[in-house]
Amino acid sequence: MQATLNSPAYAGQAPDRNAVYRKVALHIMPFLMLCYVAAYLDRINIGFAKLHMLNDLGFSDAVYGLGAGLFFIGYLIFEVPSNLLMMRIGAKKTISRIMILWGIISACFAFVETPTQFYVLRFLLGAAEAGFYPGVILYLTYWFPANKRAKMVALFVGAVPLSGMIGAPLSGAIIEWGHGAHSLAGWQWMFIIEAVPSLLLGLLCLKYLADSPAVAGWLTKEERELVEGELEAERDLTRHDKSTASLAATLKDRRVWKMTSICFCSAICSYGVSFWLPTLVQQLNVGDVMHVGLYTAVPFTAAFVVMYLIGRSSDRMRERRWHLVGPFTCVCVGLIGSVWFHGSMGLALLSLTIAAVGAYSTTSMLFTIPGLFLSGVGMAAGVAMINCFGGLGGFVSPYVVGVVKDMTGSTDNGVIFIACVALVGAALTLTLPKKLVNR
């Protein structure tokens, strides 16, 4: 691919090429980020609801942890089929269907009364959202070559901390100010109000997104040919790979399973931080739920900025492995620091910020690697497999921390568990062949 791009035919088009990809990014990335902000807000606002919901309904921390984790069981079952379906019906129909369903289900949480209802809705939310994240990762391979993809993935995953930046103070404010309005608790209003953006964006998706550059009316014929030509040249590099031939071949690919193991560690880190960060901040005695929301936005803001810089650095240096090891190390150091400096609000918050930066950066860097050795059906199935089986870490971390807190009265041991998993993730990343991750 690099030889192709350095050829005389392409060299003269370099300025136009950059302008074309900038145009593509400006058209699709803000919209995809908005969708993921809405998705992630509906996924993790349960962390803020927990601050009042558990007392109102008489749920234990273990019930909360199990319910938070059941999301990923639904995700596991339906993710690969959803991604394969996207290849048949297109991205915009798939993303629209997912967003409308999860918006409706998320609003239903306002009317939960029993643990069983809570468990069922969390499972259904995971089933509804299955395929969204890997679907978008696949979708980005339709628009951007590998040497631009880390930055784009980092931008997209940047919606996760962005949802925290927006959602943390917003959720805190809704819970605080909405309490008692029309006989509903503040956390009930939060679920209802925060479901609306998902529904609206799901409807808008059908008109705004194009399934591929070939049918993008907002690109000129020359621009479409440039993008399609470069991506076709890149796909030629992986067509010989047996892992792209079928779902069965992908299942047998050791590289896919190694990436799945790394994703499992990353999910334990990122979802451990996501689901328990409001609780960890509350334990610093920062004040009421509104103040918890404002302080929780600090780690999310730092993560949003730093993960983009890491992605840009990775693209510029054409290096993936150490750009993934570094964030895993930050998770470990940050979480241990948050326990060690528990008596100092400033140092503990700084430590949680370092952990959040690392946790979300592992997610963005992780999914820049599969596209270096997968394509076609192998890419669709491989990314879905990595995300759904690896994403089971999202079931493990909230449940383990919840059980530990119920047994010991403290989250400290659960936090240390996540820190140890981060070290395992860093060690597994170091075993990836340099020739694979630095193509």
mmCIF file of N, CA and C in Angstrom, residues 359-438:
data_model
loop_
_atom_site.group_PDB
_atom_site.id
_atom_site.type_symbol
_atom_site.label_atom_id
_atom_site.label_comp_id
_atom_site.label_asym_id
_atom_site.label_seq_id
_atom_site.Cartn_x
_atom_site.Cartn_y
_atom_site.Cartn_z
ATOM 1 N N ALA A 359 -7.587 3.665 30.466
ATOM 2 C CA ALA A 359 -8.656 2.708 30.168
ATOM 3 C C ALA A 359 -9.283 2.970 28.805
ATOM 4 N N TYR A 360 -9.612 4.223 28.521
ATOM 5 C CA TYR A 360 -10.278 4.529 27.254
ATOM 6 C C TYR A 360 -9.297 4.505 26.085
ATOM 7 N N SER A 361 -8.043 4.775 26.335
ATOM 8 C CA SER A 361 -7.040 4.719 25.266
ATOM 9 C C SER A 361 -6.769 3.281 24.842
ATOM 10 N N THR A 362 -6.872 2.321 25.772
ATOM 11 C CA THR A 362 -6.699 0.923 25.364
ATOM 12 C C THR A 362 -7.772 0.531 24.357
ATOM 13 N N THR A 363 -8.988 1.019 24.555
ATOM 14 C CA THR A 363 -10.086 0.679 23.651
ATOM 15 C C THR A 363 -9.845 1.215 22.249
ATOM 16 N N SER A 364 -9.418 2.466 22.162
ATOM 17 C CA SER A 364 -9.217 3.065 20.841
ATOM 18 C C SER A 364 -8.046 2.434 20.109
ATOM 19 N N MET A 365 -6.948 2.147 20.807
ATOM 20 C CA MET A 365 -5.774 1.572 20.156
ATOM 21 C C MET A 365 -5.996 0.103 19.781
ATOM 22 N N LEU A 366 -6.722 -0.616 20.594
ATOM 23 C CA LEU A 366 -6.943 -2.045 20.375
ATOM 24 C C LEU A 366 -7.518 -2.329 18.995
ATOM 25 N N PHE A 367 -8.508 -1.544 18.593
ATOM 26 C CA PHE A 367 -9.227 -1.853 17.356
ATOM 27 C C PHE A 367 -8.604 -1.224 16.114
ATOM 28 N N THR A 368 -7.395 -0.696 16.253
ATOM 29 C CA THR A 368 -6.648 -0.310 15.055
ATOM 30 C C THR A 368 -5.850 -1.493 14.505
ATOM 31 N N ILE A 369 -5.749 -2.575 15.289
ATOM 32 C CA ILE A 369 -4.883 -3.695 14.918
ATOM 33 C C ILE A 369 -5.559 -4.743 14.035
ATOM 34 N N PRO A 370 -6.824 -5.166 14.301
ATOM 35 C CA PRO A 370 -7.412 -6.232 13.474
ATOM 36 C C PRO A 370 -7.429 -5.921 11.978
ATOM 37 N N GLY A 371 -7.638 -4.666 11.612
ATOM 38 C CA GLY A 371 -7.671 -4.312 10.197
ATOM 39 C C GLY A 371 -6.338 -4.467 9.495
ATOM 40 N N LEU A 372 -5.265 -4.711 10.256
ATOM 41 C CA LEU A 372 -3.946 -4.906 9.663
ATOM 42 C C LEU A 372 -3.760 -6.334 9.145
ATOM 43 N N PHE A 373 -4.637 -7.264 9.576
ATOM 44 C CA PHE A 373 -4.501 -8.633 9.082
ATOM 45 C C PHE A 373 -5.826 -9.271 8.687
ATOM 46 N N LEU A 374 -6.946 -8.535 8.787
ATOM 47 C CA LEU A 374 -8.244 -9.057 8.402
ATOM 48 C C LEU A 374 -8.892 -8.169 7.354
ATOM 49 N N SER A 375 -9.761 -8.761 6.530
ATOM 50 C CA SER A 375 -10.570 -7.979 5.597
ATOM 51 C C SER A 375 -11.790 -8.803 5.222
ATOM 52 N N GLY A 376 -12.738 -8.182 4.532
ATOM 53 C CA GLY A 376 -13.923 -8.886 4.072
ATOM 54 C C GLY A 376 -14.721 -9.495 5.210
ATOM 55 N N VAL A 377 -15.200 -10.721 4.989
ATOM 56 C CA VAL A 377 -15.971 -11.429 6.016
ATOM 57 C C VAL A 377 -15.133 -11.621 7.271
ATOM 58 N N GLY A 378 -13.831 -11.868 7.090
ATOM 59 C CA GLY A 378 -12.942 -12.036 8.239
ATOM 60 C C GLY A 378 -12.897 -10.795 9.106
ATOM 61 N N MET A 379 -12.927 -9.614 8.477
ATOM 62 C CA MET A 379 -12.907 -8.363 9.239
ATOM 63 C C MET A 379 -14.227 -8.183 9.998
ATOM 64 N N ALA A 380 -15.348 -8.413 9.309
ATOM 65 C CA ALA A 380 -16.655 -8.259 9.956
ATOM 66 C C ALA A 380 -16.800 -9.223 11.130
ATOM 67 N N ALA A 381 -16.492 -10.498 10.885
ATOM 68 C CA ALA A 381 -16.644 -11.500 11.939
ATOM 69 C C ALA A 381 -15.571 -11.350 13.010
ATOM 70 N N GLY A 382 -14.337 -11.054 12.589
ATOM 71 C CA GLY A 382 -13.232 -10.962 13.537
ATOM 72 C C GLY A 382 -13.410 -9.844 14.539
ATOM 73 N N VAL A 383 -13.753 -8.643 14.048
ATOM 74 C CA VAL A 383 -13.953 -7.511 14.956
ATOM 75 C C VAL A 383 -15.117 -7.781 15.894
ATOM 76 N N ALA A 384 -16.205 -8.368 15.361
ATOM 77 C CA ALA A 384 -17.351 -8.688 16.217
ATOM 78 C C ALA A 384 -16.980 -9.708 17.282
ATOM 79 N N MET A 385 -16.213 -10.733 16.898
ATOM 80 C CA MET A 385 -15.792 -11.747 17.867
ATOM 81 C C MET A 385 -14.894 -11.155 18.942
ATOM 82 N N ILE A 386 -13.936 -10.361 18.505
ATOM 83 C CA ILE A 386 -13.013 -9.743 19.462
ATOM 84 C C ILE A 386 -13.779 -8.890 20.456
ATOM 85 N N ASN A 387 -14.721 -8.114 19.940
ATOM 86 C CA ASN A 387 -15.449 -7.194 20.806
ATOM 87 C C ASN A 387 -16.449 -7.909 21.709
ATOM 88 N N CYS A 388 -17.141 -8.949 21.179
ATOM 89 C CA CYS A 388 -18.181 -9.571 22.006
ATOM 90 C C CYS A 388 -17.600 -10.531 23.033
ATOM 91 N N PHE A 389 -16.643 -11.389 22.633
ATOM 92 C CA PHE A 389 -16.040 -12.299 23.615
ATOM 93 C C PHE A 389 -15.113 -11.524 24.556
ATOM 94 N N GLY A 390 -14.327 -10.616 23.986
ATOM 95 C CA GLY A 390 -13.482 -9.778 24.831
ATOM 96 C C GLY A 390 -14.307 -8.888 25.728
ATOM 97 N N GLY A 391 -15.458 -8.446 25.184
ATOM 98 C CA GLY A 391 -16.326 -7.561 25.966
ATOM 99 C C GLY A 391 -16.945 -8.207 27.178
ATOM 100 N N LEU A 392 -16.815 -9.535 27.303
ATOM 101 C CA LEU A 392 -17.298 -10.189 28.525
ATOM 102 C C LEU A 392 -16.582 -9.665 29.758
ATOM 103 N N GLY A 393 -15.412 -9.038 29.532
ATOM 104 C CA GLY A 393 -14.750 -8.358 30.643
ATOM 105 C C GLY A 393 -15.634 -7.296 31.251
ATOM 106 N N GLY A 394 -16.534 -6.749 30.415
ATOM 107 C CA GLY A 394 -17.490 -5.769 30.921
ATOM 108 C C GLY A 394 -18.512 -6.381 31.859
ATOM 109 N N PHE A 395 -18.727 -7.689 31.762
ATOM 110 C CA PHE A 395 -19.572 -8.388 32.733
ATOM 111 C C PHE A 395 -18.801 -8.666 34.012
ATOM 112 N N VAL A 396 -17.534 -9.047 33.854
ATOM 113 C CA VAL A 396 -16.730 -9.471 35.001
ATOM 114 C C VAL A 396 -16.455 -8.323 35.964
ATOM 115 N N SER A 397 -15.977 -7.169 35.429
ATOM 116 C CA SER A 397 -15.495 -6.125 36.341
ATOM 117 C C SER A 397 -16.582 -5.502 37.216
ATOM 118 N N PRO A 398 -17.760 -5.103 36.681
ATOM 119 C CA PRO A 398 -18.755 -4.527 37.591
ATOM 120 C C PRO A 398 -19.278 -5.531 38.602
ATOM 121 N N TYR A 399 -19.402 -6.804 38.170
ATOM 122 C CA TYR A 399 -19.913 -7.823 39.087
ATOM 123 C C TYR A 399 -18.909 -8.115 40.196
ATOM 124 N N VAL A 400 -17.626 -8.275 39.844
ATOM 125 C CA VAL A 400 -16.603 -8.564 40.845
ATOM 126 C C VAL A 400 -16.491 -7.428 41.854
ATOM 127 N N VAL A 401 -16.445 -6.186 41.350
ATOM 128 C CA VAL A 401 -16.335 -5.043 42.260
ATOM 129 C C VAL A 401 -17.561 -4.956 43.172
ATOM 130 N N GLY A 402 -18.756 -5.232 42.611
ATOM 131 C CA GLY A 402 -19.975 -5.197 43.424
ATOM 132 C C GLY A 402 -19.972 -6.240 44.518
ATOM 133 N N VAL A 403 -19.579 -7.465 44.185
ATOM 134 C CA VAL A 403 -19.516 -8.537 45.187
ATOM 135 C C VAL A 403 -18.484 -8.217 46.257
ATOM 136 N N VAL A 404 -17.316 -7.740 45.837
ATOM 137 C CA VAL A 404 -16.260 -7.387 46.793
ATOM 138 C C VAL A 404 -16.732 -6.289 47.735
ATOM 139 N N LYS A 405 -17.445 -5.297 47.177
ATOM 140 C CA LYS A 405 -17.922 -4.196 48.035
ATOM 141 C C LYS A 405 -18.953 -4.695 49.045
ATOM 142 N N ASP A 406 -19.840 -5.591 48.617
ATOM 143 C CA ASP A 406 -20.821 -6.146 49.549
ATOM 144 C C ASP A 406 -20.152 -6.961 50.654
ATOM 145 N N MET A 407 -19.080 -7.686 50.306
ATOM 146 C CA MET A 407 -18.415 -8.561 51.271
ATOM 147 C C MET A 407 -17.512 -7.797 52.230
ATOM 148 N N THR A 408 -16.852 -6.746 51.739
ATOM 149 C CA THR A 408 -15.847 -6.056 52.552
ATOM 150 C C THR A 408 -16.260 -4.651 52.965
ATOM 151 N N GLY A 409 -17.301 -4.106 52.317
ATOM 152 C CA GLY A 409 -17.711 -2.743 52.606
ATOM 153 C C GLY A 409 -16.844 -1.700 51.927
ATOM 154 N N SER A 410 -15.929 -2.155 51.061
ATOM 155 C CA SER A 410 -15.009 -1.236 50.376
ATOM 156 C C SER A 410 -14.796 -1.701 48.938
ATOM 157 N N THR A 411 -14.538 -0.744 48.048
ATOM 158 C CA THR A 411 -14.243 -1.072 46.645
ATOM 159 C C THR A 411 -12.749 -1.299 46.405
ATOM 160 N N ASP A 412 -11.910 -1.122 47.433
ATOM 161 C CA ASP A 412 -10.454 -1.123 47.234
ATOM 162 C C ASP A 412 -9.938 -2.407 46.589
ATOM 163 N N ASN A 413 -10.335 -3.570 47.120
ATOM 164 C CA ASN A 413 -9.833 -4.825 46.576
ATOM 165 C C ASN A 413 -10.310 -5.059 45.144
ATOM 166 N N GLY A 414 -11.530 -4.625 44.847
ATOM 167 C CA GLY A 414 -12.030 -4.727 43.482
ATOM 168 C C GLY A 414 -11.233 -3.860 42.523
ATOM 169 N N VAL A 415 -10.860 -2.668 42.984
ATOM 170 C CA VAL A 415 -10.058 -1.752 42.166
ATOM 171 C C VAL A 415 -8.666 -2.345 41.924
ATOM 172 N N ILE A 416 -8.080 -2.962 42.942
ATOM 173 C CA ILE A 416 -6.769 -3.602 42.790
ATOM 174 C C ILE A 416 -6.848 -4.761 41.795
ATOM 175 N N PHE A 417 -7.962 -5.483 41.825
ATOM 176 C CA PHE A 417 -8.173 -6.570 40.853
ATOM 177 C C PHE A 417 -8.102 -6.028 39.419
ATOM 178 N N ILE A 418 -8.768 -4.905 39.157
ATOM 179 C CA ILE A 418 -8.748 -4.316 37.815
ATOM 180 C C ILE A 418 -7.336 -3.870 37.450
ATOM 181 N N ALA A 419 -6.604 -3.334 38.422
ATOM 182 C CA ALA A 419 -5.224 -2.902 38.174
ATOM 183 C C ALA A 419 -4.347 -4.092 37.763
ATOM 184 N N CYS A 420 -4.548 -5.231 38.398
ATOM 185 C CA CYS A 420 -3.768 -6.429 38.052
ATOM 186 C C CYS A 420 -4.107 -6.921 36.644
ATOM 187 N N VAL A 421 -5.381 -6.833 36.279
ATOM 188 C CA VAL A 421 -5.792 -7.230 34.934
ATOM 189 C C VAL A 421 -5.133 -6.333 33.890
ATOM 190 N N ALA A 422 -4.980 -5.050 34.208
ATOM 191 C CA ALA A 422 -4.318 -4.125 33.283
ATOM 192 C C ALA A 422 -2.881 -4.572 33.007
ATOM 193 N N LEU A 423 -2.192 -5.066 34.034
ATOM 194 C CA LEU A 423 -0.830 -5.574 33.840
ATOM 195 C C LEU A 423 -0.819 -6.786 32.907
ATOM 196 N N VAL A 424 -1.804 -7.657 33.073
ATOM 197 C CA VAL A 424 -1.914 -8.823 32.195
ATOM 198 C C VAL A 424 -2.131 -8.369 30.747
ATOM 199 N N GLY A 425 -2.981 -7.354 30.557
ATOM 200 C CA GLY A 425 -3.225 -6.818 29.226
ATOM 201 C C GLY A 425 -1.961 -6.278 28.587
ATOM 202 N N ALA A 426 -1.148 -5.570 29.373
ATOM 203 C CA ALA A 426 0.119 -5.035 28.858
ATOM 204 C C ALA A 426 1.058 -6.172 28.454
ATOM 205 N N ALA A 427 1.118 -7.219 29.280
ATOM 206 C CA ALA A 427 2.001 -8.357 28.977
ATOM 207 C C ALA A 427 1.564 -9.075 27.705
ATOM 208 N N LEU A 428 0.248 -9.263 27.528
ATOM 209 C CA LEU A 428 -0.261 -9.917 26.321
ATOM 210 C C LEU A 428 0.032 -9.081 25.076
ATOM 211 N N THR A 429 -0.080 -7.776 25.201
ATOM 212 C CA THR A 429 0.192 -6.883 24.064
ATOM 213 C C THR A 429 1.637 -7.000 23.612
ATOM 214 N N LEU A 430 2.543 -7.148 24.567
ATOM 215 C CA LEU A 430 3.963 -7.263 24.230
ATOM 216 C C LEU A 430 4.271 -8.538 23.456
ATOM 217 N N THR A 431 3.375 -9.525 23.498
ATOM 218 C CA THR A 431 3.610 -10.767 22.754
ATOM 219 C C THR A 431 3.172 -10.659 21.295
ATOM 220 N N LEU A 432 2.497 -9.556 20.919
ATOM 221 C CA LEU A 432 2.091 -9.391 19.523
ATOM 222 C C LEU A 432 3.329 -9.181 18.650
ATOM 223 N N PRO A 433 3.431 -9.867 17.503
ATOM 224 C CA PRO A 433 4.601 -9.701 16.633
ATOM 225 C C PRO A 433 4.725 -8.264 16.119
ATOM 226 N N LYS A 434 5.917 -7.743 16.142
ATOM 227 C CA LYS A 434 6.160 -6.382 15.685
ATOM 228 C C LYS A 434 5.760 -6.206 14.230
ATOM 229 N N LYS A 435 6.022 -7.222 13.400
ATOM 230 C CA LYS A 435 5.699 -7.104 11.975
ATOM 231 C C LYS A 435 4.199 -7.052 11.730
ATOM 232 N N LEU A 436 3.408 -7.534 12.693
ATOM 233 C CA LEU A 436 1.958 -7.476 12.568
ATOM 234 C C LEU A 436 1.416 -6.113 12.947
ATOM 235 N N VAL A 437 1.801 -5.631 14.120
ATOM 236 C CA VAL A 437 1.182 -4.423 14.651
ATOM 237 C C VAL A 437 1.765 -3.144 14.087
ATOM 238 N N ASN A 438 2.915 -3.209 13.424
ATOM 239 C CA ASN A 438 3.552 -1.991 12.919
ATOM 240 C C ASN A 438 3.549 -1.917 11.396
#
